Coordinates of C-alpha atoms in Angstrom, one line a residue:
Chain A
M1 CA 18.7 -67.5 19.0
K2 CA 20.7 -66.7 22.1
A3 CA 24.1 -66.8 20.3
M4 CA 22.4 -64.5 17.8
F5 CA 22.1 -61.7 20.5
V6 CA 24.9 -62.0 22.1
R7 CA 26.9 -61.8 18.6
S8 CA 24.2 -58.6 18.1
S9 CA 25.3 -57.0 21.4
V10 CA 28.9 -57.9 21.3
L11 CA 29.0 -55.8 18.0
C12 CA 26.9 -52.9 19.1
C13 CA 28.6 -52.6 22.1
G14 CA 32.0 -52.4 20.1
M15 CA 31.0 -49.7 17.6
L16 CA 30.0 -47.5 20.2
A17 CA 33.4 -47.8 21.8
M18 CA 35.0 -47.3 18.7
L19 CA 32.9 -44.2 18.2
T20 CA 33.5 -42.9 21.5
S21 CA 37.4 -43.3 21.6
S22 CA 37.8 -42.4 18.2
G23 CA 37.2 -38.8 19.1
C24 CA 34.1 -38.1 16.6
A25 CA 33.6 -34.5 16.1
A26 CA 30.3 -34.7 16.5
F27 CA 30.6 -35.7 20.0
R28 CA 33.5 -33.1 20.9
A29 CA 33.4 -29.6 22.5
S30 CA 36.2 -27.6 20.7
T31 CA 37.1 -24.0 20.0
T32 CA 39.4 -23.1 17.1
E33 CA 41.0 -19.8 16.2
V34 CA 39.5 -18.1 13.3
D35 CA 41.2 -15.9 10.6
V36 CA 39.5 -12.5 10.7
N37 CA 40.6 -11.9 7.2
R38 CA 39.1 -15.0 5.9
T39 CA 36.2 -14.1 2.9
T40 CA 33.8 -16.7 3.5
H41 CA 30.0 -15.9 5.2
M42 CA 28.1 -18.2 7.2
K43 CA 24.9 -16.9 6.4
E44 CA 23.3 -14.2 4.1
S45 CA 23.5 -11.4 6.8
Y46 CA 25.8 -8.8 7.1
D47 CA 28.6 -10.0 9.4
F48 CA 32.3 -9.1 10.5
V49 CA 34.0 -9.8 7.1
D50 CA 31.2 -7.5 5.6
M51 CA 32.4 -5.2 7.9
R52 CA 36.1 -5.4 7.8
Q53 CA 35.8 -5.1 3.8
I54 CA 33.6 -2.2 3.6
S55 CA 35.6 -0.4 6.1
Q56 CA 38.6 -0.7 4.9
S57 CA 37.2 -0.3 1.3
V58 CA 35.8 3.3 2.3
A59 CA 38.8 4.2 4.1
D60 CA 41.3 3.9 1.5
E61 CA 38.6 5.7 -0.7
M62 CA 38.3 9.0 1.3
I63 CA 42.1 9.0 1.6
T64 CA 43.0 8.6 -2.0
T65 CA 40.4 10.7 -3.1
F66 CA 39.2 13.1 -0.8
L67 CA 41.8 13.4 1.9
A68 CA 44.8 13.6 -0.8
S69 CA 43.2 17.1 -2.3
Q70 CA 43.4 18.5 0.9
A71 CA 46.4 20.7 1.8
T72 CA 46.3 20.2 5.3
P73 CA 44.7 17.3 7.5
P74 CA 41.2 18.4 8.3
I75 CA 39.8 17.9 11.6
M76 CA 36.6 15.5 11.3
M77 CA 34.1 14.0 13.6
I78 CA 31.8 11.1 13.0
P79 CA 28.2 11.0 14.7
G80 CA 27.6 7.8 13.2
I81 CA 26.3 5.4 10.4
E82 CA 22.3 5.0 10.7
N83 CA 21.2 1.3 10.5
R84 CA 18.2 0.9 8.5
T85 CA 18.1 -2.6 8.0
S86 CA 15.8 -5.1 9.7
E87 CA 19.0 -6.2 11.5
Y88 CA 20.5 -5.2 14.8
M89 CA 23.8 -4.2 13.3
D90 CA 26.4 -2.3 15.4
T91 CA 27.4 0.4 12.9
K92 CA 29.6 1.9 15.6
A93 CA 32.0 -1.0 14.9
L94 CA 32.2 -0.1 10.8
T95 CA 32.9 3.6 11.9
D96 CA 35.5 2.8 14.4
R97 CA 37.1 1.0 11.5
I98 CA 37.0 3.7 9.1
R99 CA 38.2 6.2 11.5
T100 CA 41.0 4.1 12.7
E101 CA 42.3 3.6 9.2
V102 CA 41.7 6.7 8.3
F103 CA 44.0 8.3 11.7
R104 CA 46.8 5.9 10.7
S105 CA 47.1 7.2 7.3
G106 CA 47.5 10.5 8.9
K107 CA 45.5 12.4 6.2
A108 CA 43.0 13.3 9.0
Q109 CA 42.5 14.2 12.5
F110 CA 39.7 13.3 14.7
V111 CA 38.0 14.7 17.6
N112 CA 36.4 12.5 20.3
E113 CA 32.7 13.5 19.9
S114 CA 31.8 9.8 21.7
R115 CA 33.6 10.7 24.7
R116 CA 32.8 14.5 25.0
A117 CA 30.8 14.1 28.3
D118 CA 33.7 12.4 29.8
L119 CA 36.0 15.1 28.5
M120 CA 34.1 17.8 30.3
N121 CA 33.8 15.8 33.1
E122 CA 37.7 15.4 33.5
Q123 CA 38.4 18.9 32.3
G124 CA 36.0 19.8 35.3
F125 CA 37.8 18.0 38.1
Q126 CA 41.2 19.1 36.8
A127 CA 40.3 22.6 36.9
A128 CA 38.9 22.4 41.0
N129 CA 41.5 19.5 41.8
V130 CA 44.7 19.4 39.7
T131 CA 47.9 21.0 40.4
P132 CA 48.1 24.1 37.9
E133 CA 51.5 23.2 36.3
T134 CA 50.1 19.6 35.3
Q135 CA 46.3 21.1 34.7
V136 CA 45.1 21.4 30.9
R137 CA 43.7 24.8 29.5
I138 CA 40.2 25.1 29.1
G139 CA 38.7 26.4 26.1
Q140 CA 41.4 24.9 23.8
Q141 CA 39.4 21.9 21.9
L142 CA 39.6 22.2 18.3
G143 CA 36.5 22.4 16.2
A144 CA 36.2 19.9 13.4
K145 CA 35.8 21.1 9.8
Y146 CA 33.7 18.0 8.4
M147 CA 31.3 15.5 9.9
I148 CA 31.6 11.8 8.3
T149 CA 27.5 10.2 8.1
G150 CA 25.9 7.7 6.4
S151 CA 23.5 5.1 6.4
M152 CA 22.9 1.2 6.0
I153 CA 20.1 -0.2 3.8
E154 CA 18.7 -3.6 3.0
M155 CA 15.8 -5.0 0.6
S156 CA 15.7 -9.0 0.8
Q157 CA 13.3 -11.5 -0.6
R158 CA 12.6 -15.3 -0.6
S159 CA 11.8 -17.8 -3.3
P160 CA 8.4 -18.0 -4.0
R161 CA 5.8 -20.6 -3.3
Q162 CA 6.2 -23.6 -5.3
V163 CA 7.0 -27.1 -5.3
R164 CA 11.0 -27.5 -4.3
V165 CA 13.6 -29.0 -2.2
S166 CA 15.3 -26.3 -0.7
K167 CA 14.3 -22.4 -0.2
T168 CA 16.3 -19.4 -1.1
K169 CA 17.0 -15.9 0.7
E170 CA 18.4 -13.3 -0.9
K171 CA 19.8 -9.9 0.4
Y172 CA 21.1 -6.6 -0.6
Y173 CA 22.7 -4.5 1.3
K174 CA 23.9 -0.6 0.4
L175 CA 26.1 2.0 2.8
T176 CA 26.4 4.9 2.1
V177 CA 29.0 7.3 3.8
E178 CA 29.0 10.9 3.5
V179 CA 31.6 13.8 4.3
T180 CA 29.7 17.4 5.3
D181 CA 31.2 20.6 5.2
L182 CA 30.5 21.8 8.8
E183 CA 30.9 25.4 7.7
T184 CA 29.0 25.3 4.8
G185 CA 26.7 22.3 5.3
L186 CA 27.3 21.3 1.7
L187 CA 28.3 17.4 0.9
A188 CA 31.7 17.3 0.2
W189 CA 32.0 13.8 -0.9
T190 CA 30.3 10.7 -1.0
T191 CA 30.6 7.4 -1.7
E192 CA 28.3 4.0 -1.8
R193 CA 29.0 0.3 -1.4
E194 CA 26.8 -2.4 -2.1
F195 CA 26.4 -6.5 -1.6
A196 CA 24.1 -8.8 -2.1
R197 CA 24.2 -12.5 -1.2
A198 CA 21.9 -15.7 -1.3
A199 CA 21.6 -18.6 0.7
T200 CA 20.0 -21.8 0.4
L201 CA 18.2 -23.6 2.9
P202 CA 17.2 -27.5 2.9
L203 CA 13.8 -28.0 3.4
I204 CA 13.6 -31.3 5.0
G205 CA 16.0 -32.0 8.1
W206 CA 16.4 -34.0 10.8
Chain B
M1 CA 4.3 -46.3 33.6
L2 CA 1.4 -45.6 31.2
A3 CA 0.6 -42.2 32.4
L4 CA 4.4 -40.9 32.8
L5 CA 4.5 -42.1 29.0
A6 CA 1.2 -40.0 28.5
A7 CA 2.5 -36.7 30.6
V8 CA 5.8 -36.9 28.6
A9 CA 4.0 -36.8 24.9
S10 CA 1.0 -35.1 26.0
G11 CA 3.3 -31.5 25.7
C12 CA 1.4 -30.2 29.1
A13 CA 3.7 -27.1 30.0
S14 CA 5.8 -27.3 32.7
S15 CA 4.7 -26.6 36.4
S16 CA 6.7 -23.6 36.6
L17 CA 5.5 -22.2 33.6
N18 CA 1.7 -22.7 34.7
Q19 CA 2.8 -21.1 38.4
A20 CA 4.4 -18.1 36.3
R21 CA 1.7 -17.4 34.3
R22 CA -0.8 -17.7 37.0
E23 CA 1.5 -15.2 39.0
Y24 CA 1.6 -12.7 35.9
H25 CA -2.2 -12.8 35.7
S26 CA -2.2 -12.0 39.0
G27 CA -0.5 -8.7 38.5
D28 CA 2.9 -10.4 40.5
Y29 CA 5.5 -10.0 37.5
R30 CA 8.2 -9.7 39.9
K31 CA 7.7 -12.9 41.4
A32 CA 6.5 -14.5 38.3
A33 CA 10.1 -13.5 36.6
E34 CA 11.2 -15.2 39.6
T35 CA 9.3 -18.1 38.7
L36 CA 11.2 -18.6 35.4
E37 CA 14.5 -17.0 36.3
K38 CA 15.9 -21.1 35.8
A39 CA 13.2 -22.9 35.3
D40 CA 13.8 -26.1 32.7
F41 CA 11.9 -26.3 29.5
P42 CA 11.9 -29.2 27.0
E43 CA 13.6 -28.2 24.2
R44 CA 10.4 -28.3 21.6
D45 CA 9.4 -25.8 23.6
R46 CA 11.7 -23.2 23.6
V47 CA 10.0 -20.8 21.5
L48 CA 7.1 -20.8 23.8
F49 CA 9.1 -20.6 26.8
M50 CA 11.1 -17.4 25.7
M51 CA 7.8 -15.6 24.3
E52 CA 6.0 -16.4 27.8
R53 CA 9.5 -15.2 29.7
G54 CA 10.0 -12.5 27.5
M55 CA 6.4 -10.9 28.2
I56 CA 7.0 -11.6 32.1
R57 CA 10.0 -9.8 32.3
Q58 CA 8.9 -6.8 29.7
A59 CA 5.8 -6.6 32.7
A60 CA 8.8 -7.2 35.5
E61 CA 10.2 -4.1 33.7
H62 CA 13.7 -6.4 33.1
Y63 CA 13.8 -4.7 29.5
D64 CA 17.5 -6.1 28.2
D65 CA 16.2 -9.6 29.4
S66 CA 13.1 -9.6 28.0
T67 CA 14.7 -8.5 25.1
K68 CA 17.1 -11.3 25.0
D69 CA 14.2 -14.3 25.5
F70 CA 12.1 -12.6 22.5
L71 CA 15.6 -12.3 20.3
D72 CA 16.5 -16.1 21.4
A73 CA 12.3 -17.0 20.4
Y74 CA 13.0 -15.4 17.2
E75 CA 16.3 -16.7 16.2
T76 CA 15.0 -20.2 17.2
L77 CA 12.0 -19.7 15.0
E78 CA 14.4 -18.3 11.9
E79 CA 16.3 -21.8 12.0
M80 CA 13.0 -24.1 12.2
T81 CA 13.1 -23.4 8.4
A82 CA 13.1 -27.0 7.4
I83 CA 10.5 -30.1 8.1
S84 CA 12.2 -32.0 10.4
V85 CA 11.6 -35.9 9.6
T86 CA 12.1 -37.1 13.1
K87 CA 9.9 -34.5 14.7
D88 CA 7.3 -34.8 12.0
T89 CA 7.0 -38.8 11.5
A90 CA 6.8 -39.0 15.5
S91 CA 3.7 -36.3 15.3
M92 CA 2.1 -38.6 12.9
V93 CA 2.7 -41.4 15.3
I94 CA 2.0 -40.2 18.8
N95 CA 0.6 -36.6 18.4
D96 CA 1.4 -32.8 17.6
N97 CA 2.8 -31.9 20.8
V98 CA 5.9 -34.0 20.0
Q99 CA 6.3 -31.3 17.3
N100 CA 8.6 -27.8 18.1
F101 CA 6.2 -25.1 19.1
H102 CA 6.7 -22.9 16.2
A103 CA 4.2 -20.6 16.8
V104 CA 1.2 -19.3 14.5
P105 CA 1.9 -16.1 12.0
F106 CA 0.1 -13.5 14.6
E107 CA 2.0 -14.5 17.3
R108 CA 5.1 -14.3 15.2
T109 CA 4.3 -10.8 14.4
L110 CA 3.7 -9.7 17.6
L111 CA 6.9 -11.0 19.1
H112 CA 8.4 -8.0 17.3
T113 CA 5.7 -5.7 18.5
F114 CA 6.9 -6.5 21.9
T115 CA 10.5 -6.4 21.5
A116 CA 9.8 -3.3 19.8
K117 CA 8.3 -2.3 22.9
N118 CA 11.3 -3.2 25.1
H119 CA 13.5 -0.9 22.6
L120 CA 10.9 2.3 23.0
L121 CA 10.7 1.9 26.7
Q122 CA 14.6 2.0 27.1
S123 CA 14.7 4.9 24.5
N124 CA 16.2 3.1 21.8
W125 CA 14.7 4.2 18.8
E126 CA 17.3 2.7 16.1
N127 CA 16.7 -0.9 17.4
A128 CA 12.6 -0.1 17.6
A129 CA 12.9 0.6 14.2
V130 CA 14.7 -2.7 13.4
E131 CA 11.7 -4.3 15.3
A132 CA 9.4 -2.2 13.0
R133 CA 10.8 -3.3 9.9
R134 CA 10.7 -6.9 10.9
I135 CA 7.0 -6.6 11.8
I136 CA 6.3 -5.1 8.2
Q137 CA 8.4 -8.4 6.6
S138 CA 6.4 -10.4 8.8
L139 CA 3.2 -9.0 7.5
S140 CA 4.4 -9.0 4.2
A141 CA 1.8 -10.7 1.7
E142 CA 4.5 -13.6 1.2
A143 CA 4.9 -14.2 4.7
K144 CA 1.6 -14.1 6.4
K145 CA 0.1 -15.6 3.7
D146 CA -3.9 -15.4 3.9
Y147 CA -3.7 -15.4 7.9
P148 CA -5.3 -12.1 9.7
D149 CA -3.6 -8.9 10.0
D150 CA -2.8 -7.0 12.7
A151 CA -3.6 -3.1 13.1
Y152 CA -2.0 -2.8 16.3
S153 CA 1.6 -4.2 15.2
R154 CA 1.2 -1.8 12.2
Y155 CA 0.6 1.0 14.4
M156 CA 3.6 -0.1 16.4
A157 CA 5.6 -0.2 13.2
G158 CA 4.5 3.4 12.0
F159 CA 5.4 4.7 15.7
C160 CA 8.8 3.1 15.7
L161 CA 9.4 4.6 12.3
S162 CA 8.4 7.7 13.1
M163 CA 10.3 8.4 16.2
I164 CA 13.5 8.0 14.3
G165 CA 12.1 10.7 11.3
D166 CA 11.1 8.0 8.7
W167 CA 7.5 9.6 8.2
S168 CA 6.9 7.8 4.4
N169 CA 7.1 4.4 5.7
A170 CA 5.4 5.3 9.2
A171 CA 2.5 6.9 7.2
L172 CA 2.2 4.1 5.4
Q173 CA 2.0 1.4 8.2
F174 CA -0.9 4.0 10.2
R175 CA -2.9 3.9 6.7
E176 CA -2.7 0.1 6.4
A177 CA -3.6 0.0 10.2
G178 CA -6.5 2.4 9.5
K179 CA -7.8 0.0 6.6
L180 CA -8.3 -3.0 9.2
L181 CA -10.1 -0.8 11.7
P182 CA -13.2 1.0 10.1
A183 CA -14.3 2.3 13.3
L184 CA -11.5 4.2 13.7
Q185 CA -9.6 7.2 12.0
I186 CA -5.9 7.1 12.1
D187 CA -4.6 9.9 10.5
E188 CA -1.2 8.7 8.4
R189 CA 0.7 11.9 8.6
T190 CA 0.6 12.3 12.4
G191 CA -0.7 8.7 13.7
L192 CA -3.3 10.5 15.3
I193 CA -6.6 8.2 16.1
T194 CA -10.0 9.6 16.5
P195 CA -13.2 7.7 16.5
G196 CA -15.6 7.4 13.5
T197 CA -14.7 8.2 10.0
N198 CA -14.4 11.8 9.9
A199 CA -10.9 12.9 9.5
P200 CA -10.1 15.7 11.6
A201 CA -7.7 18.6 9.8
S202 CA -4.2 17.3 10.0
P203 CA -0.7 18.8 10.1
P204 CA 2.1 18.0 7.2
P205 CA 4.1 14.9 7.7
G206 CA 6.2 14.7 10.7
A207 CA 4.7 18.2 12.0
N208 CA 4.5 17.8 15.6
P209 CA 1.3 20.0 16.8
G210 CA 2.7 20.1 20.3
H211 CA 3.2 17.6 23.2
E212 CA 1.5 14.6 23.2
L213 CA 1.5 11.2 25.3
V214 CA 1.2 7.7 23.5
V215 CA -0.1 5.1 26.1
F216 CA -0.1 1.4 24.8
A217 CA -2.3 -0.3 26.8
L218 CA -2.8 -3.9 27.5
I219 CA -5.9 -5.1 28.4
G220 CA -7.0 -8.9 29.6
R221 CA -5.7 -12.1 28.9
S222 CA -5.9 -13.6 25.7
P223 CA -7.5 -17.1 25.6
T224 CA -5.8 -20.1 26.8
G225 CA -5.0 -22.9 24.4
Q226 CA -7.7 -25.2 26.3
E227 CA -10.1 -22.4 25.8
L228 CA -9.2 -21.9 22.3
H229 CA -9.6 -25.6 21.6
N230 CA -13.0 -26.0 23.5
Q231 CA -14.0 -22.8 21.4
R232 CA -15.1 -20.7 24.4
R233 CA -14.8 -17.2 23.2
P234 CA -14.6 -13.8 25.2
I235 CA -18.1 -12.6 25.7
M236 CA -17.5 -9.4 27.5
P237 CA -15.7 -6.5 25.8
A238 CA -12.4 -5.6 27.0
G239 CA -13.2 -2.2 28.1
F240 CA -10.5 0.6 27.8
A241 CA -8.0 2.8 29.4
E242 CA -9.2 6.7 30.3
I243 CA -5.9 9.0 30.7
V244 CA -6.0 11.8 33.1
I245 CA -3.0 14.3 33.2
D246 CA -2.6 16.3 36.2
G247 CA -6.2 16.1 37.0
Q248 CA -7.5 16.6 33.5
T249 CA -9.0 13.7 31.6
A250 CA -7.0 13.8 28.4
G251 CA -8.7 10.9 26.3
R252 CA -8.8 7.2 26.1
S253 CA -7.5 4.4 24.6
Y254 CA -9.2 2.4 21.4
A255 CA -8.6 -1.3 20.7
L256 CA -6.7 -1.8 17.3
T257 CA -6.0 -5.8 17.9
D258 CA -8.2 -8.5 19.8
T259 CA -6.0 -11.4 20.1
A260 CA -8.8 -13.6 20.7
D261 CA -10.2 -12.7 17.5
L262 CA -6.7 -13.4 15.7
A263 CA -6.2 -16.8 17.7
F264 CA -10.0 -18.1 16.7
T265 CA -9.5 -16.8 13.1
T266 CA -6.3 -18.9 12.9
K267 CA -7.4 -21.8 14.6
Q268 CA -10.3 -21.8 12.1
K269 CA -8.0 -21.7 9.3
D270 CA -6.0 -24.5 10.2
A271 CA -9.1 -26.5 11.3
I272 CA -9.3 -28.6 8.0
R273 CA -5.0 -29.3 8.2
D274 CA -5.4 -30.4 11.7
M275 CA -8.6 -32.4 11.2
A276 CA -7.2 -34.2 8.5
K277 CA -3.5 -34.7 9.9
T278 CA -5.6 -36.2 13.2
V279 CA -7.9 -38.2 11.2
S280 CA -4.9 -39.8 9.3
R281 CA -3.0 -40.3 12.3
I282 CA -5.7 -42.1 14.1
A283 CA -6.3 -44.4 11.1
L284 CA -2.8 -45.1 11.0
K285 CA -3.1 -46.3 15.1
E286 CA -6.2 -48.0 14.2
A287 CA -4.8 -49.9 11.4
T288 CA -1.8 -51.0 13.8
A289 CA -4.0 -52.1 16.3
Y290 CA -5.9 -54.1 13.9
Q291 CA -2.9 -55.9 12.8
L292 CA -1.8 -56.1 16.4
D293 CA -5.1 -57.7 17.2
K294 CA -4.8 -60.4 14.9
Q295 CA -1.6 -61.8 16.6
N296 CA -2.8 -60.7 20.0
E297 CA -6.5 -59.2 21.6
L298 CA -4.4 -58.2 24.4
V299 CA -1.8 -56.4 23.0
G300 CA -4.1 -54.8 20.8
A301 CA -6.4 -53.7 23.0
L302 CA -3.2 -52.2 25.3
Y303 CA -1.9 -50.3 21.8
R304 CA -5.5 -48.9 21.6
I305 CA -5.4 -47.7 25.0
I306 CA -1.9 -45.9 25.1
M307 CA -1.7 -44.5 21.2
I308 CA -5.8 -43.6 21.1
G309 CA -7.0 -43.5 24.5
L310 CA -3.8 -41.8 26.3
L311 CA -2.0 -40.1 23.5
E312 CA -4.3 -39.1 21.1
Q313 CA -4.3 -35.4 22.4
P314 CA -4.8 -31.9 20.9
D315 CA -1.5 -29.5 20.8
V316 CA -3.2 -26.4 23.3
R317 CA 0.3 -24.8 23.5
R318 CA -0.1 -21.3 23.5
W319 CA 1.5 -18.4 24.3
E320 CA -0.9 -17.4 27.1
T321 CA 0.4 -13.9 28.6
L322 CA -0.6 -12.5 25.1
P323 CA -3.0 -9.7 26.6
R324 CA -6.4 -9.7 24.8
S325 CA -7.0 -6.1 23.8
L326 CA -4.2 -4.0 22.4
Q327 CA -5.1 -0.7 22.6
V328 CA -3.5 2.5 21.8
A329 CA -4.1 6.3 23.0
R330 CA -2.7 9.3 21.7
V331 CA -3.6 12.4 23.7
P332 CA -2.5 15.9 23.7
C333 CA 0.0 16.7 27.0
P334 CA 1.2 19.7 28.8
T335 CA 4.9 20.3 28.6
D336 CA 5.9 19.2 31.8
P337 CA 3.1 16.9 33.4
Q338 CA 3.5 15.8 37.0
E339 CA 1.1 13.4 37.2
I340 CA -0.5 10.5 34.8
Q341 CA -3.2 8.6 35.9
V342 CA -4.6 5.6 33.5
R343 CA -7.7 4.4 34.5
F344 CA -9.0 0.9 33.1
V345 CA -12.8 1.2 32.6
H346 CA -14.1 -2.6 32.1
S347 CA -17.5 -1.7 31.5
P348 CA -20.0 1.6 31.0
G349 CA -19.9 3.1 34.1
G350 CA -17.7 1.2 36.3
A351 CA -14.1 1.5 36.8
G352 CA -11.2 -0.6 37.3
R353 CA -7.6 -0.5 38.5
T354 CA -6.1 3.0 38.4
L355 CA -2.4 3.7 38.0
H356 CA -0.4 6.6 38.9
L357 CA 2.3 7.3 37.2
K358 CA 4.9 10.1 38.3
P359 CA 7.6 11.7 36.4
P360 CA 9.9 10.7 34.6
Y361 CA 8.3 9.8 31.5
I362 CA 10.1 8.0 28.3
Q363 CA 10.0 10.9 25.6
N364 CA 11.2 11.5 22.5
R365 CA 11.3 15.1 21.3
N366 CA 7.6 16.0 22.4
T367 CA 6.2 12.8 22.4
R368 CA 5.8 10.8 26.1
I369 CA 5.5 7.5 26.0
L370 CA 4.0 4.8 28.7
V371 CA 3.2 1.0 28.6
V372 CA 0.6 -0.2 30.6
R373 CA -1.1 -3.0 31.5
D374 CA -4.1 -4.9 33.2
T375 CA -3.9 -8.5 33.3
Q376 CA -7.2 -8.7 35.1
P377 CA -9.5 -11.7 32.9
V378 CA -12.2 -10.1 31.1
L379 CA -14.5 -13.1 30.4

């Protein structure tokens, strides 16, 4: 009996030592680089992969269709995309990326409307404190011809109550982006992107 | 040793949480927030702790921190979709306190309602609308099942949507809230609340007749878990808040939801399931004790004392900083009010505490918003 207890104890200690010395991932904290270009999703919700893909795709379409038809690069401004979903979504990240891609193409110019207050402060400061030769001229800002706006909507559903071993959640998103002519108020261009995703969650876990 | 084991498995709230609750209910919100700043909590009570701290931080005007706590509670709840083999088995062997606190349906809805309030108090209208959509989802037939609906949360959802100009969806929520309140008339096109069933003539959807003040009044305290378990219902009406603007009485608040009613109705709905589980667990423990008795009477008796006498305790964990009466006053307001007084009236003819509130007020177009609370118990 005593020998059996000793054998069992030695076996347990040995297994524990192997487990800890093996560097088993479950017991280790680690940090790894993630490829921002990856196309897989961790959950059914909107994530950075969606943000990157959608913004790229909308910017590409805007450059090759609407902006390609303009005689000169128009001046544009982006008040923002309205979040009409049930998720906290940074839609500014989306518009920032669209603006960066369009700006890089050289097909449009942008006014920095989100920093307008800072701009005015700096101009006021320069008018009062800066030497005349380095002072910027007041009243020389350019006005935007077009405004980019839009909205993101979401619809979701879950699997109904029934005998099952997992639960499925589906989410559908649609982004609408519009370009409005600030002079006429007419829509000059519009596009949509939609995607849906389903995630299955286990009903039994540890 | 036995006492320690019983204390561990009883799921009693930590002393700091209880202390913070007492401080909150005495009106010392900042002290309560400090008490919970670095307090420890068992992981199974994470949702409860975050709900309590979120509420206390909201009362202490720490809105960002409060929102973080409420969102932490929500995300933890979202991850609790699976039945836990270990914790459910343990709850069949020990008691329900070893399970994760997962909040009852109306508490889950109110989690969004109070998060929305934080966003309103920070003029963050778009995020308030996000919470409004979460309220609507949590009150859908699929999520709510046959648990009671909540007119206050419906009203809050409608109000938040109206703040971003989504009047069609706001009207739907005002209508749903009105259906739950036969003694009140809620104009679905403006959100105006009037007593009785005669609707006043109302302007078209979204039209704002003038400046208005919307006061979300939180009155009294919801029953504790122990009071709920002992069926101790509050007997006194919760009272209301009278609104005085620049010395002129502008109107009063109306109760849209009584959390005591929601708690007791929910408890009633769960009673059969809870009783069946308790009876099964006691039967299992008794059968084990009987088997142990056969081998050694002392061991069997000891097992009974520990497992049935000490560990068989009800799960009385509850979101106890929830106010009892959730009320709204929507009254006309001058263009530039200089002082708003909120008088809490607990009984006819008698007035309680009065709050004197000075500008600046939270404002969206012509609508000013206030959130006031009176945490005195209404027995």
